[in-house]
């Protein structure tokens, strides 16, 4: 039998990355829809504020998803205090822009640690419980940036592409265990993660709209929950083009076709000898 969407009668919902943006809006939305929600992030103060405003529907469980032992203890703690987790939305993530001409290896590692390693730690703690009960639902929050290359997203886009691939694999395998796996691929959402990003953000939606779209998708068996579709479907169409066409198209659309200032240097701390024959 195919896995089907869970509801509040099946257990509690767990949302990671719940202290701001999409995660906080989704916690409020799920609570309004009748769920009891465990909310996780590192910022205990913000989680406690969510709990305080919720009339008992929301409980705060502060946790850093990079710490796999802490994640395992958090999952055990949620189930001990609130009951079995039926729905998990693995939403914790960071966007750290990378300059291709001078990549910051530490920022790239942090991106993979949080976005991919965090999801892996959550799945390691969750899957045996949900599969053992033959009932559950897991949504991995990726991004439309995972559809293909995008300037500044050498780490972020790679991590989100990996999450899409991971979700596909989990969906293939976990269906027979009664666990429904979905992937969320938003376009631009107006959250703190977008603060300071100067590039154009067409069709950006509010966190509340994003939460409503995710909640609607979670009530279905649809594999991919993507929005706003006029943006994400257009992006999918562009990425389906031969690379020889989309490379100049995306470069032009994102401003990366402009010629460089001749004095531009990759990194001021790393003087570069002019190119030429070796002495
Ligand atoms: N905004 C967009 O346009 C957009 C588009 C597509 C996809 N997304 C994805 O949507 C998700 C939510 O992003 P957002 O836009 O809502 O950004 P946000 O407001 O910055 O929220 C990110 C959340 O992740 C949590 N987080 C970060 N590092 C963590 C860690 N090590 N352990 C536990 N929690 C951690 C943060 O909480 P603490 O700092 O308190 O830990 C925060 O709650 C991310 O996965 C993001 O990639 C966003």
mmCIF file of C-alpha atoms and ligand atoms in Angstrom:
data_model
loop_
_atom_site.group_PDB
_atom_site.id
_atom_site.type_symbol
_atom_site.label_atom_id
_atom_site.label_comp_id
_atom_site.label_asym_id
_atom_site.label_seq_id
_atom_site.Cartn_x
_atom_site.Cartn_y
_atom_site.Cartn_z
ATOM 1 C CA UNK A 1 0.000 0.000 0.000
ATOM 2 C CA UNK A 2 1.301 3.469 -0.885
ATOM 3 C CA UNK A 3 2.227 5.888 1.873
ATOM 4 C CA UNK A 4 -0.369 8.593 2.445
ATOM 5 C CA UNK A 5 -0.316 12.039 4.055
ATOM 6 C CA UNK A 6 -0.574 12.066 7.845
ATOM 7 C CA UNK A 7 -2.831 14.280 9.951
ATOM 8 C CA UNK A 8 -2.914 15.635 13.519
ATOM 9 C CA UNK A 9 -4.553 12.388 14.731
ATOM 10 C CA UNK A 10 -1.437 10.436 13.690
ATOM 11 C CA UNK A 11 0.960 12.282 15.993
ATOM 12 C CA UNK A 12 2.891 15.521 16.294
ATOM 13 C CA UNK A 13 4.614 17.653 13.668
ATOM 14 C CA UNK A 14 8.313 18.552 13.975
ATOM 15 C CA UNK A 15 9.686 21.594 12.143
ATOM 16 C CA UNK A 16 13.403 22.411 12.077
ATOM 17 C CA UNK A 17 14.621 25.926 11.315
ATOM 18 C CA UNK A 18 11.532 27.103 13.184
ATOM 19 C CA UNK A 19 12.920 30.251 14.811
ATOM 20 C CA UNK A 20 12.349 32.574 11.839
ATOM 21 C CA UNK A 21 11.186 32.928 8.252
ATOM 22 C CA UNK A 22 9.449 30.016 6.561
ATOM 23 C CA UNK A 23 9.843 27.665 9.543
ATOM 24 C CA UNK A 24 8.246 30.026 12.076
ATOM 25 C CA UNK A 25 5.365 30.783 9.692
ATOM 26 C CA UNK A 26 4.865 27.048 9.080
ATOM 27 C CA UNK A 27 4.777 26.305 12.815
ATOM 28 C CA UNK A 28 2.014 28.907 13.234
ATOM 29 C CA UNK A 29 0.172 27.552 10.217
ATOM 30 C CA UNK A 30 0.314 23.904 11.328
ATOM 31 C CA UNK A 31 -0.799 24.885 14.854
ATOM 32 C CA UNK A 32 -3.745 26.798 13.350
ATOM 33 C CA UNK A 33 -4.585 23.646 11.347
ATOM 34 C CA UNK A 34 -4.869 21.610 14.565
ATOM 35 C CA UNK A 35 -1.372 20.123 14.832
ATOM 36 C CA UNK A 36 0.684 19.904 18.009
ATOM 37 C CA UNK A 37 4.080 21.130 16.853
ATOM 38 C CA UNK A 38 7.628 20.638 18.121
ATOM 39 C CA UNK A 39 9.701 23.622 16.986
ATOM 40 C CA UNK A 40 13.512 23.373 16.658
ATOM 41 C CA UNK A 41 16.359 25.770 15.870
ATOM 42 C CA UNK A 42 19.343 27.065 17.831
ATOM 43 C CA UNK A 43 17.680 30.305 19.043
ATOM 44 C CA UNK A 44 15.879 29.140 22.206
ATOM 45 C CA UNK A 45 14.541 32.662 22.909
ATOM 46 C CA UNK A 46 12.692 32.840 19.579
ATOM 47 C CA UNK A 47 11.342 29.289 19.976
ATOM 48 C CA UNK A 48 10.132 30.090 23.497
ATOM 49 C CA UNK A 49 8.308 33.158 22.111
ATOM 50 C CA UNK A 50 6.605 30.914 19.515
ATOM 51 C CA UNK A 51 5.645 28.488 22.277
ATOM 52 C CA UNK A 52 4.308 31.305 24.479
ATOM 53 C CA UNK A 53 2.024 32.698 21.757
ATOM 54 C CA UNK A 54 0.628 29.273 20.842
ATOM 55 C CA UNK A 55 -1.852 28.373 23.592
ATOM 56 C CA UNK A 56 -0.108 25.060 24.219
ATOM 57 C CA UNK A 57 0.003 23.784 20.631
ATOM 58 C CA UNK A 58 3.735 24.491 20.180
ATOM 59 C CA UNK A 59 6.674 23.212 22.234
ATOM 60 C CA UNK A 60 10.219 24.528 21.876
ATOM 61 C CA UNK A 61 13.109 22.040 21.454
ATOM 62 C CA UNK A 62 16.323 24.005 20.879
ATOM 63 C CA UNK A 63 18.809 21.999 18.830
ATOM 64 C CA UNK A 64 21.706 22.501 16.417
ATOM 65 C CA UNK A 65 21.106 20.152 13.471
ATOM 66 C CA UNK A 66 24.864 19.896 12.841
ATOM 67 C CA UNK A 67 25.194 17.976 16.132
ATOM 68 C CA UNK A 68 23.874 14.485 15.290
ATOM 69 C CA UNK A 69 23.840 13.366 18.946
ATOM 70 C CA UNK A 70 21.806 16.440 19.916
ATOM 71 C CA UNK A 71 19.385 15.749 17.055
ATOM 72 C CA UNK A 72 18.909 12.132 18.193
ATOM 73 C CA UNK A 73 18.308 13.314 21.774
ATOM 74 C CA UNK A 74 15.856 15.962 20.544
ATOM 75 C CA UNK A 75 13.814 13.449 18.553
ATOM 76 C CA UNK A 76 13.720 11.110 21.552
ATOM 77 C CA UNK A 77 12.758 14.048 23.796
ATOM 78 C CA UNK A 78 9.921 15.175 21.514
ATOM 79 C CA UNK A 79 8.470 11.661 21.390
ATOM 80 C CA UNK A 80 8.815 11.214 25.164
ATOM 81 C CA UNK A 81 7.157 14.549 25.967
ATOM 82 C CA UNK A 82 4.667 15.012 23.122
ATOM 83 C CA UNK A 83 4.100 11.590 21.526
ATOM 84 C CA UNK A 84 5.142 10.021 18.202
ATOM 85 C CA UNK A 85 6.332 12.286 15.419
ATOM 86 C CA UNK A 86 4.074 11.777 12.388
ATOM 87 C CA UNK A 87 5.222 14.701 10.230
ATOM 88 C CA UNK A 88 8.731 16.169 9.974
ATOM 89 C CA UNK A 89 9.566 19.256 7.919
ATOM 90 C CA UNK A 90 13.365 19.445 7.659
ATOM 91 C CA UNK A 91 13.684 23.140 6.934
ATOM 92 C CA UNK A 92 16.839 24.331 8.755
ATOM 93 C CA UNK A 93 19.207 25.885 6.247
ATOM 94 C CA UNK A 94 21.721 28.613 5.551
ATOM 95 C CA UNK A 95 22.559 30.576 2.424
ATOM 96 C CA UNK A 96 26.164 31.797 2.368
ATOM 97 C CA UNK A 97 27.068 33.475 -0.944
ATOM 98 C CA UNK A 98 30.250 32.165 -2.544
ATOM 99 C CA UNK A 99 32.475 34.177 -4.881
ATOM 100 C CA UNK A 100 33.571 31.725 -7.568
ATOM 101 C CA UNK A 101 36.837 33.603 -8.150
ATOM 102 C CA UNK A 102 37.792 33.327 -4.455
ATOM 103 C CA UNK A 103 35.685 30.618 -2.742
ATOM 104 C CA UNK A 104 35.534 30.592 1.060
ATOM 105 C CA UNK A 105 36.078 26.914 1.939
ATOM 106 C CA UNK A 106 34.796 27.397 5.501
ATOM 107 C CA UNK A 107 31.534 28.940 4.246
ATOM 108 C CA UNK A 108 31.132 26.103 1.741
ATOM 109 C CA UNK A 109 31.704 23.493 4.451
ATOM 110 C CA UNK A 110 29.225 25.182 6.796
ATOM 111 C CA UNK A 111 26.608 25.218 4.042
ATOM 112 C CA UNK A 112 27.009 21.483 3.460
ATOM 113 C CA UNK A 113 27.163 20.749 7.208
ATOM 114 C CA UNK A 114 23.886 22.550 7.974
ATOM 115 C CA UNK A 115 21.876 21.962 4.809
ATOM 116 C CA UNK A 116 22.949 18.389 4.070
ATOM 117 C CA UNK A 117 24.519 17.100 7.285
ATOM 118 C CA UNK A 118 21.619 18.546 9.283
ATOM 119 C CA UNK A 119 19.066 16.752 7.127
ATOM 120 C CA UNK A 120 21.092 13.543 7.374
ATOM 121 C CA UNK A 121 21.181 13.732 11.184
ATOM 122 C CA UNK A 122 17.400 14.273 11.308
ATOM 123 C CA UNK A 123 16.732 11.388 8.918
ATOM 124 C CA UNK A 124 19.009 9.063 10.908
ATOM 125 C CA UNK A 125 16.996 9.804 14.053
ATOM 126 C CA UNK A 126 13.570 9.802 12.413
ATOM 127 C CA UNK A 127 13.433 7.091 9.778
ATOM 128 C CA UNK A 128 13.655 3.999 12.014
ATOM 129 C CA UNK A 129 10.837 5.365 14.176
ATOM 130 C CA UNK A 130 8.534 6.261 11.265
ATOM 131 C CA UNK A 131 9.357 3.138 9.251
ATOM 132 C CA UNK A 132 8.928 0.989 12.381
ATOM 133 C CA UNK A 133 5.422 2.407 12.806
ATOM 134 C CA UNK A 134 4.729 2.047 9.036
ATOM 135 C CA UNK A 135 3.332 5.594 9.120
ATOM 136 C CA UNK A 136 4.877 9.001 8.702
ATOM 137 C CA UNK A 137 5.671 11.894 6.413
ATOM 138 C CA UNK A 138 8.938 13.762 5.832
ATOM 139 C CA UNK A 139 9.381 16.935 3.772
ATOM 140 C CA UNK A 140 12.889 18.115 2.871
ATOM 141 C CA UNK A 141 13.040 21.863 2.241
ATOM 142 C CA UNK A 142 15.338 22.346 -0.752
ATOM 143 C CA UNK A 143 15.095 25.318 -3.134
ATOM 144 C CA UNK A 144 14.486 26.205 -6.765
ATOM 145 C CA UNK A 145 18.216 27.041 -6.686
ATOM 146 C CA UNK A 146 18.734 23.271 -6.639
ATOM 147 C CA UNK A 147 17.325 22.971 -10.184
ATOM 148 C CA UNK A 148 20.596 24.169 -11.723
ATOM 149 C CA UNK A 149 23.575 26.499 -11.438
ATOM 150 C CA UNK A 150 23.081 30.061 -10.207
ATOM 151 C CA UNK A 151 25.685 32.786 -9.525
ATOM 152 C CA UNK A 152 26.833 32.984 -5.857
ATOM 153 C CA UNK A 153 25.217 29.590 -5.114
ATOM 154 C CA UNK A 154 28.204 27.256 -5.653
ATOM 155 C CA UNK A 155 27.636 25.763 -2.186
ATOM 156 C CA UNK A 156 23.979 26.560 -1.487
ATOM 157 C CA UNK A 157 22.733 25.356 -4.888
ATOM 158 C CA UNK A 158 24.858 22.228 -4.693
ATOM 159 C CA UNK A 159 23.456 21.424 -1.241
ATOM 160 C CA UNK A 160 19.868 21.964 -2.430
ATOM 161 C CA UNK A 161 20.393 19.880 -5.587
ATOM 162 C CA UNK A 162 21.676 17.111 -3.330
ATOM 163 C CA UNK A 163 18.580 17.425 -1.119
ATOM 164 C CA UNK A 164 16.302 17.062 -4.167
ATOM 165 C CA UNK A 165 18.203 13.935 -5.195
ATOM 166 C CA UNK A 166 18.100 12.651 -1.600
ATOM 167 C CA UNK A 167 14.337 13.179 -1.429
ATOM 168 C CA UNK A 168 13.827 11.296 -4.705
ATOM 169 C CA UNK A 169 15.774 8.327 -3.356
ATOM 170 C CA UNK A 170 13.977 8.353 -0.013
ATOM 171 C CA UNK A 171 10.615 8.567 -1.772
ATOM 172 C CA UNK A 172 11.500 5.525 -3.869
ATOM 173 C CA UNK A 173 12.539 3.470 -0.842
ATOM 174 C CA UNK A 174 10.249 4.594 1.974
ATOM 175 C CA UNK A 175 6.896 4.343 0.213
ATOM 176 C CA UNK A 176 6.630 0.618 1.000
ATOM 177 C CA UNK A 177 7.399 1.425 4.647
ATOM 178 C CA UNK A 178 4.351 3.709 4.778
ATOM 179 C CA UNK A 179 6.468 6.863 4.981
ATOM 180 C CA UNK A 180 5.630 9.617 2.498
ATOM 181 C CA UNK A 181 8.616 11.730 1.397
ATOM 182 C CA UNK A 182 8.273 15.110 -0.295
ATOM 183 C CA UNK A 183 10.579 17.898 -1.394
ATOM 184 C CA UNK A 184 9.828 21.607 -1.125
ATOM 185 C CA UNK A 185 11.378 23.841 -3.810
ATOM 186 C CA UNK A 186 10.460 27.469 -3.123
ATOM 187 C CA UNK A 187 11.416 30.419 -5.277
ATOM 188 C CA UNK A 188 12.161 33.642 -3.414
ATOM 189 C CA UNK A 189 10.587 34.055 0.038
ATOM 190 C CA UNK A 190 10.903 37.322 1.961
ATOM 191 C CA UNK A 191 12.799 36.108 5.051
ATOM 192 C CA UNK A 192 15.964 37.134 6.926
ATOM 193 C CA UNK A 193 17.880 34.768 4.607
ATOM 194 C CA UNK A 194 17.233 37.252 1.777
ATOM 195 C CA UNK A 195 18.414 40.295 3.757
ATOM 196 C CA UNK A 196 21.295 42.012 2.015
ATOM 197 C CA UNK A 197 20.971 40.030 -1.237
ATOM 198 C CA UNK A 198 21.205 42.676 -3.938
ATOM 199 C CA UNK A 199 20.209 40.517 -6.925
ATOM 200 C CA UNK A 200 16.674 40.646 -8.410
ATOM 201 C CA UNK A 201 14.075 38.466 -6.626
ATOM 202 C CA UNK A 202 11.171 38.052 -9.033
ATOM 203 C CA UNK A 203 7.782 36.938 -7.666
ATOM 204 C CA UNK A 204 9.015 36.915 -4.046
ATOM 205 C CA UNK A 205 6.284 35.714 -1.634
ATOM 206 C CA UNK A 206 5.800 36.270 2.101
ATOM 207 C CA UNK A 207 6.685 33.560 4.660
ATOM 208 C CA UNK A 208 2.951 33.235 5.415
ATOM 209 C CA UNK A 209 2.166 32.532 1.739
ATOM 210 C CA UNK A 210 5.041 30.048 1.633
ATOM 211 C CA UNK A 211 3.704 28.325 4.772
ATOM 212 C CA UNK A 212 0.207 28.105 3.284
ATOM 213 C CA UNK A 213 1.592 26.584 0.078
ATOM 214 C CA UNK A 214 3.668 24.063 2.025
ATOM 215 C CA UNK A 215 0.733 23.116 4.280
ATOM 216 C CA UNK A 216 -1.455 22.557 1.220
ATOM 217 C CA UNK A 217 1.216 20.392 -0.389
ATOM 218 C CA UNK A 218 1.709 18.374 2.794
ATOM 219 C CA UNK A 219 -1.972 17.396 2.662
ATOM 220 C CA UNK A 220 -1.377 15.770 -0.744
ATOM 221 C CA UNK A 221 0.750 12.873 -2.018
ATOM 222 C CA UNK A 222 2.479 15.223 -4.492
ATOM 223 C CA UNK A 223 6.246 14.597 -4.513
ATOM 224 C CA UNK A 224 7.297 18.195 -5.122
ATOM 225 C CA UNK A 225 5.810 21.226 -3.402
ATOM 226 C CA UNK A 226 6.960 24.176 -5.518
ATOM 227 C CA UNK A 227 5.903 27.836 -5.513
ATOM 228 C CA UNK A 228 5.330 30.421 -6.848
ATOM 229 C CA UNK A 229 4.785 28.188 -9.843
ATOM 230 C CA UNK A 230 4.928 30.971 -12.437
ATOM 231 C CA UNK A 231 8.561 31.403 -11.337
ATOM 232 C CA UNK A 232 9.667 27.851 -10.516
ATOM 233 C CA UNK A 233 8.088 26.302 -13.625
ATOM 234 C CA UNK A 234 9.694 28.963 -15.820
ATOM 235 C CA UNK A 235 13.016 28.173 -14.145
ATOM 236 C CA UNK A 236 12.528 24.443 -14.800
ATOM 237 C CA UNK A 237 11.840 25.228 -18.473
ATOM 238 C CA UNK A 238 15.043 27.295 -18.703
ATOM 239 C CA UNK A 239 17.093 24.544 -17.065
ATOM 240 C CA UNK A 240 15.698 22.015 -19.561
ATOM 241 C CA UNK A 241 17.423 23.954 -22.366
ATOM 242 C CA UNK A 242 20.766 22.688 -23.738
ATOM 243 C CA UNK A 243 23.561 24.105 -21.556
ATOM 244 C CA UNK A 244 24.984 25.986 -24.567
ATOM 245 C CA UNK A 245 21.792 28.071 -24.580
ATOM 246 C CA UNK A 246 21.084 28.435 -20.874
ATOM 247 C CA UNK A 247 24.627 29.380 -19.802
ATOM 248 C CA UNK A 248 24.600 32.739 -21.654
ATOM 249 C CA UNK A 249 20.892 33.203 -20.862
ATOM 250 C CA UNK A 250 21.293 32.784 -17.099
ATOM 251 C CA UNK A 251 24.533 34.819 -17.137
ATOM 252 C CA UNK A 252 22.753 37.690 -18.879
ATOM 253 C CA UNK A 253 19.624 37.493 -16.698
ATOM 254 C CA UNK A 254 21.620 37.555 -13.464
ATOM 255 C CA UNK A 255 24.074 40.294 -14.433
ATOM 256 C CA UNK A 256 27.117 38.030 -14.704
ATOM 257 C CA UNK A 257 27.635 38.824 -18.415
ATOM 258 C CA UNK A 258 28.895 42.358 -17.683
ATOM 259 C CA UNK A 259 32.620 42.798 -18.420
ATOM 260 C CA UNK A 260 34.928 42.980 -15.396
ATOM 261 C CA UNK A 261 36.670 46.169 -14.361
ATOM 262 C CA UNK A 262 40.271 45.686 -15.526
ATOM 263 C CA UNK A 263 41.489 46.410 -11.960
ATOM 264 C CA UNK A 264 39.265 43.732 -10.428
ATOM 265 C CA UNK A 265 41.208 41.109 -8.443
ATOM 266 C CA UNK A 266 39.871 37.816 -7.035
ATOM 267 C CA UNK A 267 41.220 38.418 -3.557
ATOM 268 C CA UNK A 268 43.120 41.438 -2.204
ATOM 269 C CA UNK A 269 45.083 39.173 0.159
ATOM 270 C CA UNK A 270 46.370 37.036 -2.699
ATOM 271 C CA UNK A 271 48.458 39.010 -5.199
ATOM 272 C CA UNK A 272 48.505 37.391 -8.611
ATOM 273 C CA UNK A 273 51.432 37.539 -11.038
ATOM 274 C CA UNK A 274 50.412 38.468 -14.578
ATOM 275 C CA UNK A 275 49.863 35.510 -16.887
ATOM 276 C CA UNK A 276 52.735 34.759 -19.225
ATOM 277 C CA UNK A 277 55.536 32.306 -19.911
ATOM 278 C CA UNK A 278 57.265 30.903 -16.818
ATOM 279 C CA UNK A 279 60.636 32.467 -16.076
HETATM 280 N N1 LIG B 1 14.006 32.589 1.715
HETATM 281 C C1 LIG B 1 14.061 32.049 0.515
HETATM 282 O O1 LIG B 1 13.968 32.753 -0.515
HETATM 283 C C2 LIG B 1 14.203 30.552 0.359
HETATM 284 C C3 LIG B 1 14.011 30.019 -0.920
HETATM 285 C C4 LIG B 1 14.148 28.646 -1.090
HETATM 286 C C5 LIG B 1 14.447 27.827 -0.011
HETATM 287 N N2 LIG B 1 14.636 28.376 1.218
HETATM 288 C C6 LIG B 1 14.972 27.466 2.299
HETATM 289 O O2 LIG B 1 13.983 27.558 3.308
HETATM 290 C C7 LIG B 1 14.560 27.198 4.564
HETATM 291 C C8 LIG B 1 14.229 28.272 5.581
HETATM 292 O O3 LIG B 1 14.884 29.462 5.168
HETATM 293 P P1 LIG B 1 14.342 30.933 5.505
HETATM 294 O O4 LIG B 1 14.335 31.675 4.242
HETATM 295 O O5 LIG B 1 13.128 30.862 6.346
HETATM 296 O O6 LIG B 1 15.604 31.478 6.304
HETATM 297 P P2 LIG B 1 15.785 31.985 7.807
HETATM 298 O O7 LIG B 1 14.702 32.910 8.187
HETATM 299 O O8 LIG B 1 17.203 32.445 7.870
HETATM 300 O O9 LIG B 1 15.616 30.641 8.649
HETATM 301 C C9 LIG B 1 16.604 29.659 8.704
HETATM 302 C C10 LIG B 1 16.280 28.771 9.887
HETATM 303 O O10 LIG B 1 17.273 27.735 9.969
HETATM 304 C C11 LIG B 1 17.746 27.689 11.303
HETATM 305 N N3 LIG B 1 19.107 27.189 11.355
HETATM 306 C C12 LIG B 1 20.229 27.669 10.743
HETATM 307 N N4 LIG B 1 21.301 26.949 11.093
HETATM 308 C C13 LIG B 1 20.864 25.987 11.948
HETATM 309 C C14 LIG B 1 21.503 24.956 12.664
HETATM 310 N N5 LIG B 1 22.837 24.730 12.585
HETATM 311 N N6 LIG B 1 20.745 24.162 13.463
HETATM 312 C C15 LIG B 1 19.422 24.360 13.581
HETATM 313 N N7 LIG B 1 18.740 25.331 12.927
HETATM 314 C C16 LIG B 1 19.482 26.136 12.122
HETATM 315 C C17 LIG B 1 17.654 29.138 11.808
HETATM 316 O O11 LIG B 1 17.548 29.176 13.223
HETATM 317 P P3 LIG B 1 18.721 29.489 14.256
HETATM 318 O O12 LIG B 1 19.613 30.509 13.640
HETATM 319 O O13 LIG B 1 17.971 29.949 15.461
HETATM 320 O O14 LIG B 1 19.391 28.171 14.491
HETATM 321 C C18 LIG B 1 16.320 29.554 11.200
HETATM 322 O O15 LIG B 1 15.260 29.134 12.022
HETATM 323 C C19 LIG B 1 16.061 27.033 4.311
HETATM 324 O O16 LIG B 1 16.363 25.664 4.163
HETATM 325 C C20 LIG B 1 16.271 27.778 3.007
HETATM 326 O O17 LIG B 1 17.394 27.299 2.310
HETATM 327 C C21 LIG B 1 14.515 29.719 1.431
#
